Coordinates of C-alpha atoms and ligand atoms in Angstrom, one line a residue:
Chain A
M1 CA 7.2 30.1 2.4
I2 CA 9.4 33.2 2.5
P3 CA 13.1 32.5 2.1
G4 CA 15.6 33.7 4.7
V5 CA 17.5 37.0 4.4
F6 CA 20.5 37.0 2.0
T7 CA 22.7 39.5 0.2
Y8 CA 22.1 39.6 -3.5
H9 CA 25.0 39.9 -6.0
R10 CA 24.6 40.3 -9.7
P11 CA 28.1 40.2 -11.3
S12 CA 28.5 40.8 -15.0
S13 CA 31.6 38.5 -15.5
V14 CA 32.6 35.0 -14.5
A15 CA 35.8 36.4 -12.8
E16 CA 33.7 38.8 -10.7
A17 CA 31.3 35.9 -9.7
V18 CA 34.2 33.7 -8.8
A19 CA 35.7 36.4 -6.7
I20 CA 32.5 36.9 -4.7
L21 CA 32.2 33.1 -4.1
A22 CA 35.8 32.9 -3.0
N23 CA 35.2 35.8 -0.5
H24 CA 32.3 34.1 1.1
G25 CA 33.1 30.4 0.9
D26 CA 30.4 28.1 2.0
E27 CA 28.0 31.0 2.8
A28 CA 27.6 31.8 -0.9
R29 CA 25.7 30.0 -3.6
P30 CA 25.4 30.6 -7.3
L31 CA 21.8 31.3 -8.5
S32 CA 21.0 30.2 -12.1
G33 CA 17.3 29.6 -12.9
G34 CA 16.6 29.2 -9.2
H35 CA 14.0 26.4 -9.9
S36 CA 15.8 24.0 -7.6
L37 CA 17.4 26.5 -5.2
I38 CA 14.5 28.9 -4.6
P39 CA 12.0 26.0 -3.6
M40 CA 14.7 24.8 -1.1
M41 CA 15.1 28.3 0.2
K42 CA 11.4 28.7 0.6
L43 CA 11.3 25.6 2.7
R44 CA 14.4 26.9 4.6
M45 CA 16.2 23.7 3.6
A46 CA 18.8 26.0 2.1
A47 CA 19.7 29.4 3.6
P48 CA 22.7 30.8 1.8
E49 CA 23.8 34.2 3.1
H50 CA 24.9 35.3 -0.3
L51 CA 23.3 34.6 -3.6
V52 CA 25.4 35.2 -6.7
D53 CA 23.0 35.6 -9.6
L54 CA 24.6 34.4 -12.8
G55 CA 21.8 35.8 -14.9
G56 CA 23.8 38.9 -15.9
I57 CA 26.8 37.1 -17.4
A58 CA 26.2 36.9 -21.1
A59 CA 29.3 34.7 -21.6
L60 CA 27.5 31.8 -19.9
K61 CA 24.8 31.5 -22.6
G62 CA 24.8 29.8 -25.9
I63 CA 25.4 26.6 -27.8
S64 CA 28.4 26.2 -30.2
E65 CA 30.1 23.6 -32.2
D66 CA 33.9 23.2 -32.5
G67 CA 35.1 20.2 -34.5
D68 CA 33.7 17.1 -32.7
T69 CA 32.6 18.9 -29.6
I70 CA 29.5 20.8 -28.8
T71 CA 29.8 23.3 -26.0
I72 CA 26.8 24.5 -24.1
G73 CA 27.0 27.5 -21.8
A74 CA 25.9 26.8 -18.2
M75 CA 23.1 29.4 -18.3
T76 CA 21.5 28.0 -21.4
T77 CA 17.9 27.2 -20.5
Q78 CA 16.0 23.9 -21.1
H79 CA 13.7 25.9 -23.4
E80 CA 16.7 27.0 -25.4
L81 CA 18.0 23.4 -25.6
I82 CA 14.7 22.3 -27.0
G83 CA 14.7 25.1 -29.6
S84 CA 18.2 24.5 -30.8
D85 CA 18.5 23.3 -34.4
L86 CA 22.2 22.4 -33.9
L87 CA 21.2 20.1 -31.0
S88 CA 18.2 18.7 -32.8
A89 CA 20.6 17.7 -35.7
K90 CA 23.6 16.5 -33.8
L91 CA 22.4 15.5 -30.3
P92 CA 18.7 15.0 -30.5
I93 CA 18.6 13.1 -27.2
I94 CA 19.1 16.4 -25.4
R95 CA 15.8 17.8 -26.8
E96 CA 14.0 14.5 -26.0
T97 CA 15.2 14.6 -22.4
A98 CA 14.6 18.3 -21.9
L99 CA 11.0 17.9 -23.0
M100 CA 10.5 15.4 -20.1
I101 CA 11.7 17.8 -17.5
A102 CA 9.2 19.6 -15.4
D103 CA 6.7 21.8 -17.4
P104 CA 7.0 24.7 -19.9
Q105 CA 7.2 27.5 -17.3
I106 CA 10.1 25.8 -15.5
R107 CA 11.9 25.0 -18.7
Y108 CA 11.9 28.7 -19.7
V109 CA 14.0 29.4 -16.6
G110 CA 15.8 26.2 -15.5
T111 CA 19.3 26.0 -16.9
L112 CA 21.5 23.1 -18.0
G113 CA 24.2 24.2 -15.7
G114 CA 21.9 24.4 -12.7
N115 CA 20.5 21.0 -13.5
V116 CA 23.8 19.3 -13.7
A117 CA 25.5 21.2 -10.8
N118 CA 22.6 20.7 -8.4
G119 CA 23.6 17.2 -7.5
D120 CA 20.0 16.1 -6.9
P121 CA 19.7 12.5 -8.1
G122 CA 16.2 13.3 -9.4
N123 CA 17.6 15.7 -12.1
D124 CA 17.5 14.2 -15.6
M125 CA 20.4 15.9 -17.3
P126 CA 23.3 14.4 -15.2
A127 CA 22.7 10.8 -16.3
L128 CA 22.3 12.0 -19.9
M129 CA 25.6 13.8 -19.6
Q130 CA 27.2 10.6 -18.3
C131 CA 25.7 8.6 -21.2
L132 CA 27.2 11.2 -23.6
D133 CA 30.5 11.3 -21.8
A134 CA 30.3 15.0 -21.3
S135 CA 32.7 17.0 -19.3
Y136 CA 32.0 20.0 -17.1
V137 CA 34.2 23.1 -17.2
L138 CA 34.6 24.4 -13.7
T139 CA 36.0 27.9 -13.3
G140 CA 37.6 28.9 -10.0
P141 CA 40.1 31.6 -8.7
D142 CA 42.9 29.6 -10.3
G143 CA 41.3 29.2 -13.7
D144 CA 39.5 26.3 -15.5
R145 CA 39.5 22.6 -14.9
Q146 CA 37.5 19.9 -16.6
V147 CA 35.8 17.1 -14.8
A148 CA 34.0 14.2 -16.6
A149 CA 30.3 13.9 -15.8
R150 CA 31.0 10.3 -15.0
A151 CA 33.4 11.4 -12.2
F152 CA 31.5 14.4 -10.9
Y153 CA 28.8 13.0 -8.6
E154 CA 29.8 11.8 -5.2
A155 CA 26.5 11.5 -3.2
A156 CA 23.2 13.4 -3.1
Y157 CA 24.1 17.1 -3.3
F158 CA 27.8 16.3 -3.1
T159 CA 29.8 16.8 -6.3
A160 CA 33.3 17.6 -7.4
L161 CA 32.4 21.3 -7.5
A162 CA 34.3 23.4 -4.9
P163 CA 32.4 26.2 -3.2
E164 CA 34.4 28.9 -5.0
E165 CA 33.9 27.4 -8.4
I166 CA 31.3 28.0 -11.1
L167 CA 30.3 25.4 -13.6
T168 CA 30.7 27.5 -16.7
S169 CA 30.1 25.2 -19.6
I170 CA 29.3 21.6 -20.6
R171 CA 31.4 20.0 -23.4
I172 CA 29.9 17.1 -25.2
P173 CA 31.6 14.9 -27.8
V174 CA 29.3 14.6 -30.8
P175 CA 28.2 11.0 -31.3
A176 CA 28.6 9.4 -34.8
A177 CA 26.0 10.6 -37.4
G178 CA 23.2 8.1 -37.6
H179 CA 23.5 7.0 -33.9
G180 CA 20.5 5.7 -32.2
Y181 CA 19.3 7.3 -28.9
A182 CA 16.5 7.3 -26.4
Y183 CA 15.7 8.7 -23.0
E184 CA 12.9 6.7 -21.3
K185 CA 11.5 8.1 -18.1
L186 CA 8.8 6.7 -15.9
K187 CA 7.0 9.3 -13.9
R188 CA 3.7 9.6 -12.1
K189 CA 2.6 12.7 -13.8
V190 CA 3.9 15.6 -16.0
G191 CA 6.4 17.6 -14.0
D192 CA 7.4 14.7 -11.8
Y193 CA 10.9 13.5 -11.2
A194 CA 11.7 10.0 -12.5
T195 CA 10.6 6.9 -10.7
A196 CA 13.4 5.5 -12.9
A197 CA 14.8 6.6 -16.2
A198 CA 17.4 5.5 -18.7
A199 CA 19.5 7.2 -21.3
I200 CA 21.0 5.2 -24.2
V201 CA 23.1 6.1 -27.2
L202 CA 24.3 3.4 -29.5
T203 CA 25.6 2.9 -33.0
M204 CA 24.8 -0.1 -35.3
N205 CA 27.0 -1.7 -37.9
G206 CA 24.7 -3.9 -40.0
G207 CA 23.0 -5.9 -37.3
T208 CA 25.7 -5.5 -34.6
V209 CA 26.1 -2.8 -32.0
G210 CA 29.2 -0.7 -32.6
M211 CA 29.1 1.1 -29.3
C212 CA 26.6 1.5 -26.6
S213 CA 26.4 3.8 -23.6
V214 CA 23.8 3.5 -20.8
A215 CA 23.1 5.7 -17.8
L216 CA 20.3 5.8 -15.2
T217 CA 18.5 8.6 -13.4
N218 CA 17.1 8.6 -9.8
V219 CA 17.8 5.0 -8.8
A220 CA 20.7 5.8 -6.5
D221 CA 21.9 8.8 -4.6
T222 CA 23.9 9.8 -7.8
P223 CA 23.2 9.3 -11.5
L224 CA 24.7 6.0 -12.6
F225 CA 26.8 5.3 -15.6
A226 CA 26.0 1.6 -16.4
S227 CA 29.3 0.7 -18.0
E228 CA 28.9 -3.0 -17.7
A229 CA 25.5 -3.0 -19.4
G230 CA 27.0 -1.0 -22.2
D231 CA 29.9 -3.4 -22.6
I232 CA 27.7 -6.4 -22.7
L233 CA 25.6 -4.9 -25.5
T234 CA 28.6 -3.7 -27.5
G235 CA 29.3 -6.2 -30.3
S236 CA 26.0 -8.0 -29.8
T237 CA 23.1 -8.4 -32.2
L238 CA 20.7 -7.3 -29.4
D239 CA 19.5 -10.9 -29.1
A240 CA 17.1 -11.5 -26.3
A241 CA 19.6 -13.3 -24.1
T242 CA 22.2 -10.5 -24.3
V243 CA 19.6 -7.8 -23.7
K244 CA 18.5 -9.7 -20.6
R245 CA 22.0 -9.9 -19.3
A246 CA 22.6 -6.2 -19.9
V247 CA 19.3 -5.3 -18.2
A248 CA 20.3 -7.4 -15.2
A249 CA 23.7 -5.7 -15.1
A250 CA 22.0 -2.3 -15.0
E251 CA 19.6 -3.3 -12.3
A252 CA 22.4 -4.7 -10.2
I253 CA 24.1 -1.3 -9.8
T254 CA 20.9 0.5 -8.6
Q255 CA 20.4 1.4 -5.0
P256 CA 17.1 3.4 -5.0
A257 CA 15.3 4.7 -2.0
S258 CA 11.8 3.5 -1.1
D259 CA 9.7 6.6 -1.2
G260 CA 6.5 8.0 -2.7
R261 CA 7.6 6.8 -6.1
G262 CA 7.6 3.2 -4.9
P263 CA 9.5 0.6 -3.0
A264 CA 13.2 0.1 -3.9
E265 CA 12.6 -3.3 -5.5
Y266 CA 10.0 -1.8 -7.8
R267 CA 12.2 1.1 -8.8
T268 CA 15.1 -1.3 -9.6
K269 CA 12.8 -3.3 -11.8
M270 CA 11.6 -0.1 -13.5
A271 CA 15.1 0.9 -14.2
G272 CA 15.5 -2.4 -16.1
V273 CA 12.3 -1.8 -18.0
M274 CA 13.4 1.7 -18.9
V275 CA 16.8 0.3 -20.2
E276 CA 14.9 -2.3 -22.3
R277 CA 12.5 0.2 -23.8
A278 CA 15.3 2.8 -24.4
L279 CA 17.4 0.1 -26.1
A280 CA 14.6 -0.9 -28.4
R281 CA 13.8 2.6 -29.4
A282 CA 17.5 3.6 -29.8
A283 CA 18.1 0.5 -32.1
E284 CA 15.1 1.4 -34.2
R285 CA 16.4 4.9 -34.7
A286 CA 20.0 4.0 -35.5
R287 CA 21.0 4.0 -39.1
S288 CA 23.7 1.5 -40.0
Chain B
M1 CA 13.9 44.3 10.4
S2 CA 14.6 47.7 9.0
D3 CA 18.3 47.0 8.5
I4 CA 17.5 44.4 5.8
E5 CA 19.0 45.9 2.6
Q6 CA 16.5 47.4 0.2
I7 CA 17.4 47.0 -3.4
P8 CA 16.0 49.3 -6.2
V9 CA 14.2 47.5 -9.0
T10 CA 12.7 48.9 -12.1
M11 CA 10.4 47.0 -14.5
T12 CA 7.8 47.6 -17.1
V13 CA 4.5 45.9 -16.0
N14 CA 1.6 45.9 -18.3
G15 CA 3.2 48.7 -20.3
K16 CA 3.8 51.0 -17.3
K17 CA 7.2 51.6 -15.8
V18 CA 7.4 50.9 -12.1
Q19 CA 10.2 51.5 -9.6
R20 CA 10.4 50.2 -6.0
F21 CA 12.8 49.1 -3.3
V22 CA 12.5 45.5 -2.3
E23 CA 14.3 43.0 0.0
A24 CA 16.3 40.6 -2.1
R25 CA 14.2 37.7 -0.8
T26 CA 10.9 39.2 -2.0
L27 CA 9.3 36.8 -4.4
L28 CA 8.0 38.2 -7.6
I29 CA 4.4 37.1 -6.9
H30 CA 4.4 39.0 -3.6
F31 CA 5.9 42.0 -5.3
L32 CA 3.1 42.0 -7.9
R33 CA 0.3 41.4 -5.5
E34 CA 1.4 43.4 -2.5
E35 CA 3.5 46.2 -3.9
L36 CA 1.7 46.8 -7.2
N37 CA -1.8 45.6 -6.2
L38 CA -1.9 43.3 -9.2
T39 CA -3.9 40.5 -7.6
G40 CA -4.8 38.7 -10.8
P41 CA -1.8 36.3 -10.6
H42 CA -2.8 34.0 -7.8
I43 CA -0.9 32.0 -5.2
G44 CA -2.1 28.4 -5.4
C45 CA 0.6 26.1 -4.2
E46 CA 3.6 28.3 -3.5
T47 CA 5.7 25.3 -4.5
S48 CA 6.2 25.8 -8.3
H49 CA 3.6 23.2 -9.2
C50 CA 0.2 24.8 -10.0
G51 CA 0.9 27.7 -12.4
A52 CA -1.7 30.0 -10.8
C53 CA 1.0 32.6 -10.4
T54 CA 2.1 32.5 -14.1
V55 CA 3.0 35.8 -15.6
E56 CA 4.7 36.7 -18.8
M57 CA 8.3 37.9 -18.4
N58 CA 10.5 39.0 -21.4
G59 CA 8.5 36.7 -23.7
M60 CA 8.5 33.7 -21.4
S61 CA 5.7 32.2 -19.2
V62 CA 7.2 32.0 -15.7
K63 CA 5.9 31.0 -12.3
S64 CA 6.3 34.2 -10.3
C65 CA 6.3 32.3 -6.9
T66 CA 9.7 30.9 -7.9
L67 CA 11.5 34.0 -8.9
F68 CA 12.9 36.8 -6.8
A69 CA 11.6 40.3 -7.8
V70 CA 15.3 41.3 -8.1
Q71 CA 15.7 38.8 -10.9
A72 CA 12.9 40.6 -12.8
N73 CA 14.9 43.9 -12.6
A74 CA 14.7 45.7 -16.0
A75 CA 12.2 43.1 -17.3
E76 CA 9.1 43.5 -19.3
L77 CA 6.1 41.8 -17.5
T78 CA 2.5 41.2 -18.4
T79 CA 0.0 39.9 -16.0
I80 CA -3.6 39.0 -16.6
E81 CA -4.5 42.6 -15.9
G82 CA -2.6 43.5 -19.2
M83 CA -4.2 40.8 -21.3
A84 CA -7.3 42.6 -22.6
N85 CA -7.2 44.3 -26.0
A86 CA -5.9 47.9 -25.9
D87 CA -9.5 49.3 -26.3
G88 CA -10.6 47.3 -23.2
T89 CA -12.5 44.6 -25.0
L90 CA -11.8 41.0 -24.2
S91 CA -8.8 39.4 -26.0
A92 CA -9.5 36.3 -28.2
L93 CA -8.4 34.1 -25.3
Q94 CA -10.5 35.8 -22.7
E95 CA -13.5 35.6 -25.1
G96 CA -12.7 31.9 -25.7
F97 CA -12.7 31.1 -22.0
R98 CA -16.1 32.9 -21.7
Q99 CA -17.7 31.3 -24.8
M100 CA -16.4 27.8 -24.2
H101 CA -17.0 27.8 -20.4
G102 CA -13.3 27.5 -19.8
L103 CA -13.6 28.4 -16.1
Q104 CA -15.7 27.4 -13.1
C105 CA -14.3 28.9 -9.9
G106 CA -11.8 30.9 -11.9
F107 CA -8.8 30.5 -9.6
C108 CA -6.6 29.0 -12.3
T109 CA -7.8 31.2 -15.1
P110 CA -5.3 34.1 -14.9
G111 CA -2.4 31.7 -15.1
M112 CA -4.1 29.6 -17.8
I113 CA -4.8 32.6 -20.0
T114 CA -1.4 34.1 -19.5
R115 CA 0.3 30.8 -20.3
A116 CA -2.0 30.1 -23.3
H117 CA -1.1 33.6 -24.6
R118 CA 2.6 32.6 -24.9
L119 CA 1.7 29.2 -26.2
L120 CA -0.3 30.8 -29.1
Q121 CA 2.5 33.3 -29.7
E122 CA 4.9 30.4 -30.2
N123 CA 2.6 28.0 -31.9
P124 CA -0.4 29.8 -33.5
N125 CA -2.0 26.6 -34.7
P126 CA -1.5 24.0 -31.9
T127 CA -2.9 20.5 -32.0
E128 CA -5.0 19.4 -29.0
D129 CA -2.0 17.4 -27.8
E130 CA 0.3 20.5 -28.1
I131 CA -2.3 22.5 -26.1
R132 CA -2.4 19.9 -23.4
M133 CA 1.4 19.7 -23.1
G134 CA 1.6 23.5 -23.4
I135 CA -0.6 24.0 -20.3
S136 CA 0.8 21.1 -18.4
G137 CA 2.4 23.4 -15.8
N138 CA -1.1 24.8 -14.9
L139 CA -3.5 22.9 -12.7
C140 CA -7.2 23.3 -12.7
R141 CA -9.3 21.6 -10.0
C142 CA -12.7 22.3 -11.6
T143 CA -13.0 22.0 -15.3
G144 CA -11.3 18.7 -16.1
Y145 CA -9.4 20.8 -18.8
Q146 CA -11.8 19.8 -21.6
N147 CA -13.3 23.3 -21.9
I148 CA -9.9 25.0 -21.3
V149 CA -8.6 23.2 -24.3
K150 CA -11.7 24.3 -26.3
A151 CA -11.2 27.9 -25.2
I152 CA -7.7 27.9 -26.5
Q153 CA -8.8 26.3 -29.7
Y154 CA -11.5 29.0 -30.0
A155 CA -8.9 31.7 -29.5
A156 CA -6.4 30.1 -32.0
A157 CA -9.2 30.0 -34.6
K158 CA -10.2 33.6 -34.0
L159 CA -6.6 34.8 -34.2
N160 CA -6.0 32.9 -37.4
G161 CA -9.2 34.1 -38.9
T162 CA -10.6 30.6 -39.3
E163 CA -13.8 29.1 -38.0
F164 CA -13.7 27.3 -34.7
Q165 CA -15.1 23.8 -35.0
E166 CA -15.8 22.0 -31.8
A167 CA -14.7 18.4 -32.1
A168 CA -17.3 15.7 -31.4
E169 CA -16.9 14.2 -28.0
Ligands
LIG301 C1 7.9 21.5 -10.1 C2 9.3 21.2 -10.5 C3 9.5 20.1 -11.3 C4 10.8 19.7 -11.7 N1 10.9 18.6 -12.4 C5 12.2 18.3 -12.8 C6 12.4 17.1 -13.6 O1 11.5 16.3 -13.9 N2 13.7 16.8 -14.0 C7 14.7 17.6 -13.7 O2 15.8 17.3 -14.1 N3 14.5 18.8 -13.0 C8 13.3 19.1 -12.6 N4 13.1 20.3 -11.9 C9 14.3 21.1 -11.6 C10 14.6 22.1 -12.7 O3 14.9 21.5 -13.9 C11 15.7 23.1 -12.2 O4 15.6 24.2 -13.0 C12 17.1 22.5 -12.3 O5 17.2 21.4 -11.5 C13 18.1 23.5 -11.7 O6 18.4 24.5 -12.6 P1 18.3 26.0 -12.2 O7 19.0 26.7 -13.4 O8 17.0 26.3 -11.9 O9 19.4 26.0 -11.0 P2 19.3 26.7 -9.6 O10 18.1 26.3 -8.8 O11 19.6 28.2 -9.7 O12 20.6 26.0 -8.9 C14 20.6 24.7 -8.4 C15 21.8 24.4 -7.6 O13 23.0 24.4 -8.4 C16 23.9 25.5 -8.1 N5 24.3 26.1 -9.3 C17 23.4 26.6 -10.3 N6 24.1 27.0 -11.4 C18 25.4 26.7 -11.1 C19 26.6 26.9 -11.8 N7 26.6 27.4 -13.1 N8 27.8 26.6 -11.2 C20 27.8 26.1 -10.0 N9 26.7 25.8 -9.2 C21 25.5 26.2 -9.8 C22 23.1 26.4 -7.2 O14 23.9 27.1 -6.3 C23 22.1 25.5 -6.5 O15 22.7 24.8 -5.5 C24 11.8 20.6 -11.4 C25 11.6 21.8 -10.7 C26 10.4 22.1 -10.3 C27 10.2 23.4 -9.5
LIG302 S1 1.7 29.4 -6.8 FE1 3.4 29.4 -8.2 S2 3.2 27.5 -9.1 FE2 1.6 27.4 -7.6
LIG303 S1 -11.7 26.9 -12.8 FE1 -11.4 26.3 -10.7 S2 -9.3 25.8 -10.7 FE2 -9.7 26.0 -12.7

């Protein structure tokens, strides 16, 4: 379990990091927390020739609020997300989700940027970012561009990120005060990736749903934004028939693999169950 | 082999400054065990699951099998070898593990104690549930965790100057 040989770079600015990536193209990879990449390197499933450690770039850390947008630096760790008062007040679903990722040791080191850039359908943050309609700021040799989380994921480990780009921050529109939220994750044990998981954010006006956003983790080779399920629920009173239709719409877009977490049919059904539970909890938490 | 680049690293480990040259791919656990002869941190799974390799780095509990030694450059590290009190007596946690029978084979213990140390720094008065979630990255194949939880409760009580009361089972 010894990784292959590589050249180690530790730039102190984003520009420097991007220049190194641009020089080495596909042979180079950014290293954030390393808690997805190093296990792959130990298994020799990844063997980058150059590692660009982003740990020395202070500008990539931190959480800030600007008007209706919260910006989270890519190198912000899951532990820091959990401890953030700003996120607990404005985007509590991030804390709820982060607490379901891996275990304390991994959360001290694993970063939000690494989690969303990785492209592993098992990661929990990508679906959450789709649910929240976040965008990713990608910085390359020609400057910044923004890609919506909902348009970022192409296939397992294939994303809109170019080899010479770094994901530098995540921008999240703040949901309305009093919104309801829930991340429901079925897993076999602490530290496991999801058998299926669902993220929901909604608002309630009296007894009707003002807006509702639904996304799913680990039931396809990318995270899934379940737009139809959200549309069905919007404007409804969350009556049983409508919930049933929305759950069916969410299940219909899943394409899970059959693996140690269960056969595909089971995981599709569990995605539906997670949507139903998340919906109930989100509605209960919403203030109208 | 000898043309693999050697990178200088400096860190403070258990209060002592150390300086070495390492290959970039050297994992922190191998550096600690093989370069510094600190064999307290164990290698259980090598796959980031078991927590036997847990050490304290800059105020975080980390799995040293999943970090490169170069990432710990300039860091402050504490391993189980650095957990005893300055006068050499057992720390509250070590005493707790002894008194409450918190270990059997002892393989997981260095990681457990190192992790529990950080847990109590962040949460000096944890509930049983918080203790269990706090050590959820550490596996023990022997104890069934019951006595590990008690050992941590014992240590918390000692550090808080309160009396440890064993819950009825
Ligand atoms: C035992 C175990 C259990 C886990 N369980 C879960 C879980 O339940 N849910 C979950 O979501 N995750 C889980 N993880 C993964 C963990 O959350 C990782 O930390 C996370 O997926 C990646 O973040 P990182 O900072 O460690 O990234 P790294 O491992 O450093 O990087 C991951 C990938 O993204 C690329 N990358 C990293 N940062 C950037 C950037 N800023 N710009 C461009 N590319 C970048 C890297 O080149 C690499 O390809 C688990 C990990 C372990 C070891
Ligand atoms: S040896 Fe590091 S987690 Fe098991
Ligand atoms: S005491 Fe044997 S593994 Fe924990």
